[in-house]
Amino acid sequence: MPRLARLRPTLLLLLALGCGPSDRAGGGTVIIASPADTETLIPALRTTVTGRMVTELLFDQLIELGPTLNPFGDAGFEPRLAARWSWDSDSLALAMTLDDDARWHDGRPVVAADVVTGYRVIMDPTNGSPIRSEITDLDSVTVRDERTAVLHFKSRTAEPFVTAAAVVPLPSHLIDTIPAGALATSAFAQQPVGSGRYRLVAREPKARTEFAAVTDHYRGRPGPDRLALVVAPDPATGIAKLWAEEADVWDNLPPTEVAAAAAHPQVRLIQAAGWDYTFIAFNYRDPSDTARAHPLLADHAMRAALSHAVDREQLVRALFDTLARPLLGPFVRAQFTADTTLAPPAFDTTAANRLLDSLGWTARDRAGIRRRGGRPLRLRALVPAPSANRVRASVLVQEQLRRVGVDLVIEKLEGQAFGAARDAGTFDLVFHGVGTTPSVRGLRTTWASRTPAGNGRLNAGNFRDTTVDASLEAGLTALDPERTRTQIRTAYRRVIDDAAAIWLYEPVQVAGVHRRFVTPAWRSDAWWRTIGEWRLDPAATRLARDARPTAP
């Protein structure tokens, strides 16, 4: 069967729009294969990486973090909907002046009231916006004049422009009439009117989302004429589309597929620093009663023993070969605050056995599992079934812990069930993954104590340390980048010294992209932000879908 005939009929319709005479050159169609669909088309409601990608294609931010990835001050930020900005004399009010040419996809101008609406949607508790915890340093947003919105901060902070970038304007003329709590299910949520360089053309949930270039966009016409997000829940199927030229991008190839790329010369591999990390979090609380301390893991000696028992170097080689590095702590090496001098507990089975002996786990059963008071040293680990890497890692860790007499029981759960069990704390250990950003404010949700609202939301093990809390706040409110770095590194050191987790791996990201596209420098934190600058290589053979569309 011909390759194009195997595509979904709906996607064939999209490709047909790009077919025509060979002399009618176009900017091409980029088909993005993804293992997951977006959960929303509204920026304030997104919770996943795919949701972030789709909403950032449809909606422009006020400002955007540039390629330097420096989140401190404003030097690393570039204008988007806001053409310029200035601080009031007290450095607590940031005036954002909008670009005169910025328009919504329905042709209406972007005005200051739209910035207020974007802020209001985040802050309205009936919307349940996860962005709310990211803008706690904002007091309010007001209108100075039709083209100027003012962001009022509660105090001076290290990353005010990260906050400003999180407040994505929404069209007040369409949003303000939607009743409270109804935004997620509204007609606007199904057919949003955005401000980005691409507008929504068609959507079939869990299957595909199609976009068209906004040809008169205030930032200039983007390169590709069309984009299509095609959902392939089975990664093997999505990657096969890339090999067969039915897709143009798969943004995170597993090591086995990286090796397979050699057989597909039309695909170029792009390697970049990763922003995700995986670790095993210890539960400090009793799974059967979270009001009590964990009977085993609340003890630092037990956590240290388990950490010493895991050979992280061997695990990384087995899973990734050279496409990941052992994790150093609660950060990735690409972050400004990374401290590569820090070292987690080293692999040392002698130390692990000595600590377990000191805790009274000296007897062994026939299988070699330690016992104390007639009870086996058995722990239950929660693992997300959809993550092949974490499932494989759990089996390797299970084998390594058994060598020192620990029986690790693996419980694999699907997505929602895993999330519910993780958040409820009904586990001893959890194979956890965190997606970081250039900003360090995400540390509040992963390692701060669950005391202030919004803190510790992803702190699955219920880790608590007053020094960590204080260092995080001092770092996030410091006005000097070096002081921020010092304070955040203090927090890292405390988390590592407390043996709060077994630090597993930090993958290197390898994307596969069709060679007919010439791409700018790959943004490892958000590659799609430069997709408007992609261009077809004049020397490359074009595909049928690359001709200029005949339909708007």
XYZ file of C-alpha atoms in Angstrom:
552
model
C 0.000 0.000 0.000
C 1.431 3.456 -0.858
C 2.711 5.381 2.137
C 0.226 8.291 1.876
C -2.701 5.895 1.571
C -1.925 4.569 5.037
C -2.456 7.973 6.719
C -5.632 8.848 8.575
C -8.317 10.140 6.167
C -8.570 13.381 8.134
C -4.838 13.956 7.797
C -5.058 13.153 4.095
C -7.496 16.041 3.789
C -4.909 18.326 5.371
C -2.231 17.091 2.989
C -4.535 17.515 0.017
C -4.808 21.181 0.858
C -1.088 21.384 0.205
C -1.133 19.556 -3.160
C -0.897 21.466 -6.391
C 1.374 22.406 -9.246
C 5.050 21.915 -8.532
C 5.815 25.547 -9.288
C 3.545 26.766 -6.500
C 6.167 26.651 -3.738
C 5.032 26.681 -0.139
C 6.508 26.774 3.338
C 5.679 23.161 4.006
C 3.644 21.219 6.528
C 5.305 20.029 9.732
C 3.695 16.907 11.179
C 4.563 16.421 14.839
C 4.054 12.915 16.173
C 3.391 12.823 19.911
C 2.626 10.049 22.417
C 0.062 12.288 24.121
C -2.604 14.763 23.117
C -3.012 18.178 24.646
C -5.393 18.259 27.590
C -6.529 21.821 26.800
C -6.255 24.621 24.267
C -6.161 27.345 26.933
C -2.774 28.405 28.391
C -3.982 28.905 31.955
C -5.330 25.337 32.150
C -2.444 23.333 30.679
C -0.697 20.772 32.888
C 1.416 18.763 30.424
C 4.313 19.416 28.058
C 2.069 18.742 25.062
C -0.478 21.177 26.461
C 2.234 23.767 26.839
C 3.376 23.256 23.240
C -0.090 23.559 21.726
C -1.123 26.591 23.752
C 2.179 28.359 23.036
C 1.604 27.849 19.318
C -1.878 29.364 19.579
C -1.201 32.170 22.076
C 1.705 34.591 22.353
C 3.094 35.568 25.735
C 3.712 39.152 26.775
C 7.432 38.390 26.739
C 9.422 35.245 26.086
C 12.585 33.827 27.581
C 15.201 33.977 24.851
C 17.888 31.495 23.794
C 20.254 32.469 26.624
C 17.775 30.818 29.023
C 18.683 33.363 31.693
C 15.541 33.875 33.813
C 16.979 36.564 36.111
C 16.121 40.191 35.451
C 14.983 41.112 31.947
C 18.186 40.757 29.907
C 17.289 37.240 28.780
C 13.741 38.098 27.671
C 12.457 39.126 24.258
C 9.346 41.173 23.327
C 6.240 39.379 22.154
C 2.802 40.947 22.675
C 4.556 43.534 24.860
C 6.762 45.683 22.633
C 8.452 47.393 25.599
C 8.255 47.633 29.385
C 9.336 49.815 32.273
C 9.354 49.761 36.077
C 7.698 52.381 38.240
C 9.926 54.184 40.730
C 9.231 51.703 43.553
C 10.213 48.717 41.344
C 6.954 47.005 42.264
C 4.854 47.980 39.230
C 5.857 46.743 35.775
C 4.173 48.560 32.877
C 3.885 46.447 29.709
C 3.141 48.402 26.526
C 1.526 46.240 23.863
C 2.609 46.062 20.241
C 0.392 48.319 18.121
C 0.104 45.645 15.425
C -0.785 42.696 17.715
C -4.133 41.170 16.772
C -6.298 38.271 17.841
C -7.001 35.695 15.181
C -10.447 37.273 14.680
C -8.809 40.587 13.763
C -9.508 42.447 17.005
C -6.519 44.322 18.523
C -4.838 42.948 21.635
C -5.503 45.474 24.415
C -4.556 45.924 28.079
C -7.911 44.534 29.213
C -6.888 41.213 27.658
C -3.895 41.047 30.000
C -6.239 41.561 32.950
C -8.487 38.788 31.637
C -5.529 36.415 31.323
C -4.594 37.130 34.936
C -8.185 36.799 36.152
C -8.576 33.364 34.525
C -5.467 32.122 36.344
C -6.567 33.494 39.705
C -10.219 32.357 39.536
C -10.259 29.258 41.795
C -13.164 27.753 39.836
C -10.803 27.296 36.872
C -8.263 25.318 38.902
C -5.339 26.800 36.986
C -2.006 25.111 37.820
C -0.309 28.363 36.787
C -1.664 30.055 39.901
C 1.159 28.751 42.086
C 3.679 30.214 39.620
C 2.501 33.806 40.041
C 2.118 34.086 43.807
C 4.397 37.133 43.762
C 1.791 39.129 41.801
C -0.711 41.267 43.703
C -2.849 42.457 40.765
C -2.925 43.484 37.107
C -4.513 46.784 36.060
C -5.134 48.860 32.931
C -3.194 52.125 32.609
C -4.512 52.881 29.134
C -5.793 50.867 26.190
C -2.318 49.663 25.193
C -0.637 49.490 28.624
C -1.185 46.912 31.345
C 0.518 47.161 34.732
C 1.619 44.137 36.752
C 1.777 44.953 40.473
C 4.158 42.809 42.534
C 3.900 42.172 46.269
C 7.672 42.484 46.688
C 10.845 42.534 44.635
C 11.871 39.097 43.369
C 14.674 37.468 41.401
C 12.467 36.380 38.485
C 9.725 38.972 37.899
C 9.829 38.462 34.148
C 9.191 34.735 34.537
C 5.993 35.775 36.307
C 5.138 38.264 33.573
C 5.619 35.577 30.929
C 3.200 33.279 32.794
C 0.344 35.799 32.495
C -0.791 35.019 28.951
C -3.350 37.544 27.627
C -6.747 36.159 26.619
C -9.368 37.913 24.439
C -11.550 39.780 26.926
C -14.266 40.316 24.298
C -14.779 36.540 24.177
C -13.810 35.384 27.680
C -15.425 37.903 30.011
C -18.980 36.708 29.282
C -18.206 33.067 30.154
C -19.642 32.174 33.602
C -17.249 31.333 36.423
C -16.155 27.717 36.312
C -17.416 27.167 32.762
C -14.291 28.112 30.807
C -12.901 24.588 30.429
C -16.116 23.334 28.792
C -17.012 26.501 26.888
C -17.244 26.932 23.132
C -14.099 29.072 23.368
C -12.171 26.146 24.877
C -13.077 24.046 21.838
C -12.359 26.756 19.234
C -10.023 29.271 20.855
C -9.131 32.585 19.259
C -5.456 33.136 19.941
C -2.714 35.651 19.235
C 0.104 33.327 18.172
C 1.705 32.738 14.786
C -0.567 29.738 14.217
C -4.339 29.463 14.480
C -6.494 26.395 15.039
C -7.873 24.781 11.859
C -9.310 21.467 13.033
C -9.192 19.172 16.005
C -10.086 15.563 16.683
C -9.331 14.885 20.388
C -6.877 12.056 21.015
C -6.129 11.911 17.289
C -4.928 15.145 15.723
C -4.838 18.935 15.954
C -4.179 21.057 12.872
C -2.872 24.619 12.656
C -2.477 27.185 9.884
C 0.033 30.017 9.675
C -1.244 33.521 10.443
C 0.078 35.168 7.301
C -0.282 38.765 8.551
C 1.020 38.153 12.069
C 2.608 41.140 13.798
C 5.880 39.182 14.205
C 5.928 38.251 10.539
C 4.665 35.303 8.557
C 6.000 32.020 9.986
C 7.904 29.651 7.727
C 5.785 26.457 7.673
C 2.298 26.962 6.252
C 0.711 24.239 8.337
C 1.387 22.237 11.477
C -0.298 19.026 12.568
C -0.029 17.278 15.920
C -0.710 13.580 15.367
C -1.230 11.486 18.500
C 0.465 8.086 18.639
C -0.026 6.646 22.162
C 2.306 3.775 21.299
C 5.747 5.382 20.815
C 6.763 2.641 18.387
C 3.902 3.644 16.109
C 4.764 7.344 16.303
C 8.437 6.748 15.591
C 7.529 4.460 12.688
C 5.669 7.431 11.185
C 8.885 9.423 11.390
C 10.852 6.692 9.601
C 8.128 6.413 6.915
C 7.998 10.196 6.309
C 4.436 10.291 7.629
C 5.703 12.567 10.421
C 8.463 15.156 10.540
C 9.251 15.370 14.249
C 9.539 13.006 17.196
C 11.100 15.088 19.934
C 12.520 12.463 22.292
C 13.808 9.261 20.744
C 14.696 6.345 23.051
C 18.246 4.978 22.760
C 17.226 1.949 20.674
C 15.569 4.198 18.107
C 18.540 6.575 18.041
C 20.612 3.667 16.807
C 17.917 2.746 14.268
C 18.021 6.245 12.735
C 21.083 5.273 10.704
C 18.766 3.284 8.423
C 16.640 6.365 7.705
C 18.845 9.026 6.072
C 15.945 11.439 5.624
C 15.912 11.964 9.421
C 18.414 14.225 11.171
C 19.163 13.657 14.853
C 19.412 16.686 17.109
C 20.923 16.227 20.559
C 20.303 18.739 23.341
C 20.543 19.088 27.090
C 17.625 17.501 28.888
C 15.387 19.292 31.387
C 13.818 16.215 32.992
C 15.140 14.059 35.783
C 14.096 10.807 37.416
C 14.590 9.774 41.031
C 13.195 7.446 43.672
C 11.501 9.481 46.381
C 11.356 8.051 49.887
C 8.077 8.453 51.709
C 8.723 10.163 55.049
C 5.156 9.390 56.156
C 3.410 6.107 56.981
C 1.455 4.968 53.877
C -1.357 3.646 56.066
C -1.588 6.839 58.126
C 0.161 9.911 56.712
C -0.217 11.684 60.041
C 2.563 9.427 61.356
C 6.215 9.126 60.394
C 7.163 6.195 58.186
C 8.173 3.277 60.457
C 11.316 2.578 58.396
C 12.068 5.404 55.970
C 11.821 8.237 58.479
C 15.226 7.008 59.669
C 18.132 8.657 57.810
C 20.262 5.525 58.209
C 17.700 3.428 56.319
C 17.465 5.958 53.489
C 21.266 6.163 53.282
C 21.579 2.353 53.231
C 19.149 2.051 50.330
C 20.943 4.849 48.469
C 24.327 3.130 48.877
C 22.850 -0.116 47.538
C 21.968 1.260 44.091
C 24.614 1.327 41.365
C 23.402 4.347 39.417
C 26.259 4.259 36.891
C 25.434 0.684 35.934
C 21.719 1.471 35.751
C 22.253 4.444 33.432
C 24.506 2.419 31.106
C 21.967 -0.400 30.959
C 19.039 1.901 30.182
C 20.567 4.622 28.043
C 24.147 3.746 27.108
C 25.586 7.262 26.585
C 22.250 9.092 26.270
C 21.833 9.939 29.947
C 23.950 10.841 32.949
C 23.606 9.873 36.593
C 21.594 12.501 38.411
C 23.486 14.646 40.917
C 20.513 15.904 42.930
C 17.225 17.799 42.531
C 18.378 19.708 39.439
C 19.642 19.211 35.897
C 23.020 20.341 34.689
C 21.504 22.854 32.249
C 20.079 25.003 35.045
C 21.798 28.210 36.091
C 21.897 27.046 39.710
C 23.299 23.572 39.004
C 26.150 22.544 41.308
C 28.242 19.787 39.754
C 30.442 19.567 42.863
C 27.610 17.907 44.783
C 27.611 14.132 45.055
C 24.839 11.767 46.209
C 25.725 8.738 48.367
C 28.150 6.563 46.406
C 27.433 2.977 45.404
C 28.860 1.004 48.335
C 27.264 -2.290 49.311
C 29.615 -2.614 52.296
C 28.276 0.647 53.709
C 24.705 -0.410 52.885
C 25.081 -3.742 54.704
C 26.747 -2.094 57.691
C 23.908 0.405 58.097
C 21.213 -2.258 57.757
C 22.997 -4.402 60.349
C 23.136 -1.419 62.726
C 19.364 -1.025 62.377
C 18.827 -4.610 63.584
C 18.065 -6.237 60.224
C 20.622 -9.006 60.720
C 18.687 -12.243 60.220
C 18.134 -13.612 56.697
C 15.547 -15.977 55.268
C 16.310 -18.644 52.661
C 15.898 -16.132 49.849
C 18.445 -13.830 51.492
C 15.895 -11.212 52.551
C 16.711 -9.538 55.852
C 14.382 -9.977 58.823
C 13.900 -8.222 62.139
C 11.529 -9.434 64.806
C 10.310 -12.084 62.386
C 9.300 -9.511 59.731
C 10.972 -9.257 56.289
C 12.547 -6.018 55.117
C 9.969 -5.428 52.407
C 9.147 -2.112 50.731
C 6.562 -1.279 48.086
C 7.551 0.870 45.093
C 5.072 2.772 42.967
C 5.960 2.870 39.245
C 4.108 4.506 36.310
C 3.316 1.715 33.829
C 3.384 4.011 30.735
C 7.028 4.968 31.407
C 9.143 2.211 29.883
C 12.332 3.697 31.302
C 11.040 3.861 34.863
C 9.576 0.363 34.639
C 12.945 -1.009 33.477
C 14.748 1.035 36.125
C 12.512 -0.398 38.841
C 13.445 -3.958 37.867
C 17.165 -3.129 37.963
C 16.832 -1.409 41.342
C 14.817 -4.367 42.646
C 17.710 -6.687 41.738
C 20.314 -4.413 43.312
C 18.387 -4.023 46.583
C 17.883 -7.773 46.831
C 21.685 -8.171 46.933
C 21.738 -6.365 50.285
C 18.681 -8.221 51.576
C 15.855 -5.809 50.727
C 12.672 -7.109 49.091
C 11.303 -4.415 46.775
C 7.764 -5.080 45.592
C 6.962 -3.254 42.336
C 3.452 -1.930 41.814
C 2.873 -0.655 38.292
C -0.111 1.631 37.806
C -1.505 3.408 34.754
C -1.423 7.197 34.443
C -4.335 8.478 36.540
C -4.119 5.648 39.059
C -0.391 6.259 39.479
C -0.941 9.990 39.990
C -3.673 9.395 42.542
C -1.579 6.915 44.553
C 1.489 9.159 44.397
C -0.465 12.200 45.590
C -2.173 10.194 48.351
C 1.193 8.941 49.662
C 0.154 5.275 49.628
C 3.624 3.890 48.883
C 7.055 3.398 50.446
C 9.074 4.509 47.433
C 7.948 6.129 44.189
C 9.781 6.260 40.871
C 9.213 9.944 40.255
C 9.953 12.183 37.281
C 10.187 15.959 37.221
C 10.267 18.316 34.267
C 12.315 21.395 35.096
C 12.676 24.768 33.380
C 15.370 27.457 33.363
C 13.511 29.024 36.275
C 14.122 27.518 39.715
C 10.723 28.461 41.130
C 9.515 24.934 40.396
C 11.529 23.834 43.431
C 8.707 25.228 45.560
C 6.341 22.579 44.234
C 8.785 19.654 44.365
C 10.945 20.141 47.466
C 9.391 22.823 49.678
C 7.320 21.759 52.683
C 3.600 21.565 52.078
C 2.843 24.569 54.254
C 2.160 27.711 52.179
C -0.559 27.324 49.529
C 0.851 25.927 46.273
C 4.065 24.641 47.854
C 5.005 20.975 47.817
C 2.321 19.969 45.305
C 4.730 17.450 43.715
C 6.592 16.696 46.944
C 5.402 13.094 46.845
C 7.584 11.881 49.730
C 6.477 14.686 52.071
C 10.052 15.844 52.577
C 10.299 18.716 55.070
C 13.279 20.840 56.014
C 13.111 24.374 57.375
C 16.569 25.214 56.014
C 15.510 24.133 52.536
C 12.326 26.215 52.782
C 14.253 29.273 53.944
C 16.989 28.875 51.333
C 14.465 28.511 48.533
C 12.627 31.664 49.542
C 15.880 33.591 50.009
C 17.039 32.483 46.566
C 13.761 33.282 44.857
C 13.568 36.763 46.361
C 17.236 37.725 45.982
C 17.952 40.496 43.480
C 21.523 39.372 42.828
C 21.869 36.259 40.595
C 24.930 35.080 42.520
C 23.057 35.261 45.811
C 20.231 33.299 44.199
C 22.686 30.669 43.052
C 24.248 30.417 46.526
C 20.918 30.058 48.324
C 19.471 27.525 45.883
C 22.643 25.453 46.080
C 22.302 25.420 49.860
C 18.841 23.908 49.397
C 20.203 21.307 46.969
C 22.898 20.311 49.434
C 20.406 19.859 52.298
C 18.108 17.676 50.196
C 21.041 15.478 49.130
C 22.549 15.278 52.628
C 19.210 14.164 54.030
C 19.140 11.245 51.554
C 15.653 12.327 50.515
C 15.847 10.279 47.330
C 17.913 7.943 45.207
C 19.003 10.148 42.305
C 18.745 8.058 39.139
C 19.242 9.735 35.784
C 19.121 12.873 33.684
C 18.428 11.895 30.046
C 19.976 13.622 27.069
C 17.251 14.668 24.645
C 17.583 13.373 21.086
C 15.004 14.571 18.569
C 14.418 13.244 15.080
C 13.572 15.863 12.425
C 13.040 15.446 8.682
C 16.090 16.739 6.815
C 14.127 18.815 4.326
C 13.634 21.403 7.090
C 16.411 23.806 8.046
C 15.960 24.619 11.723
C 17.457 27.284 13.985
C 19.386 26.384 17.139
C 17.367 23.743 18.999
C 15.785 25.038 22.182
C 16.065 22.160 24.607
C 13.526 23.739 26.980
C 10.816 24.338 24.341
C 11.840 23.389 20.794
C 8.489 24.407 19.282
C 9.038 28.061 20.122
C 11.262 28.425 17.050
C 9.115 26.400 14.653
C 8.004 29.615 12.969
C 11.608 30.054 11.824
C 11.825 26.628 10.162
C 12.446 26.760 6.413
C 12.377 24.196 3.647
C 15.822 23.502 2.266
C 15.739 24.617 -1.389
C 18.068 21.751 -2.279
C 15.929 19.083 -0.608
C 13.198 17.022 -2.238
C 9.800 18.264 -1.130
C 6.856 16.130 -0.175
C 3.356 16.563 -1.606
C 2.173 18.237 1.572
C 4.753 21.025 1.226
C 3.033 22.989 -1.558
C 1.271 26.220 -0.608
C -2.261 25.446 0.696
C -5.146 26.410 -1.544
C -7.504 26.784 1.447
C -7.129 29.386 4.227
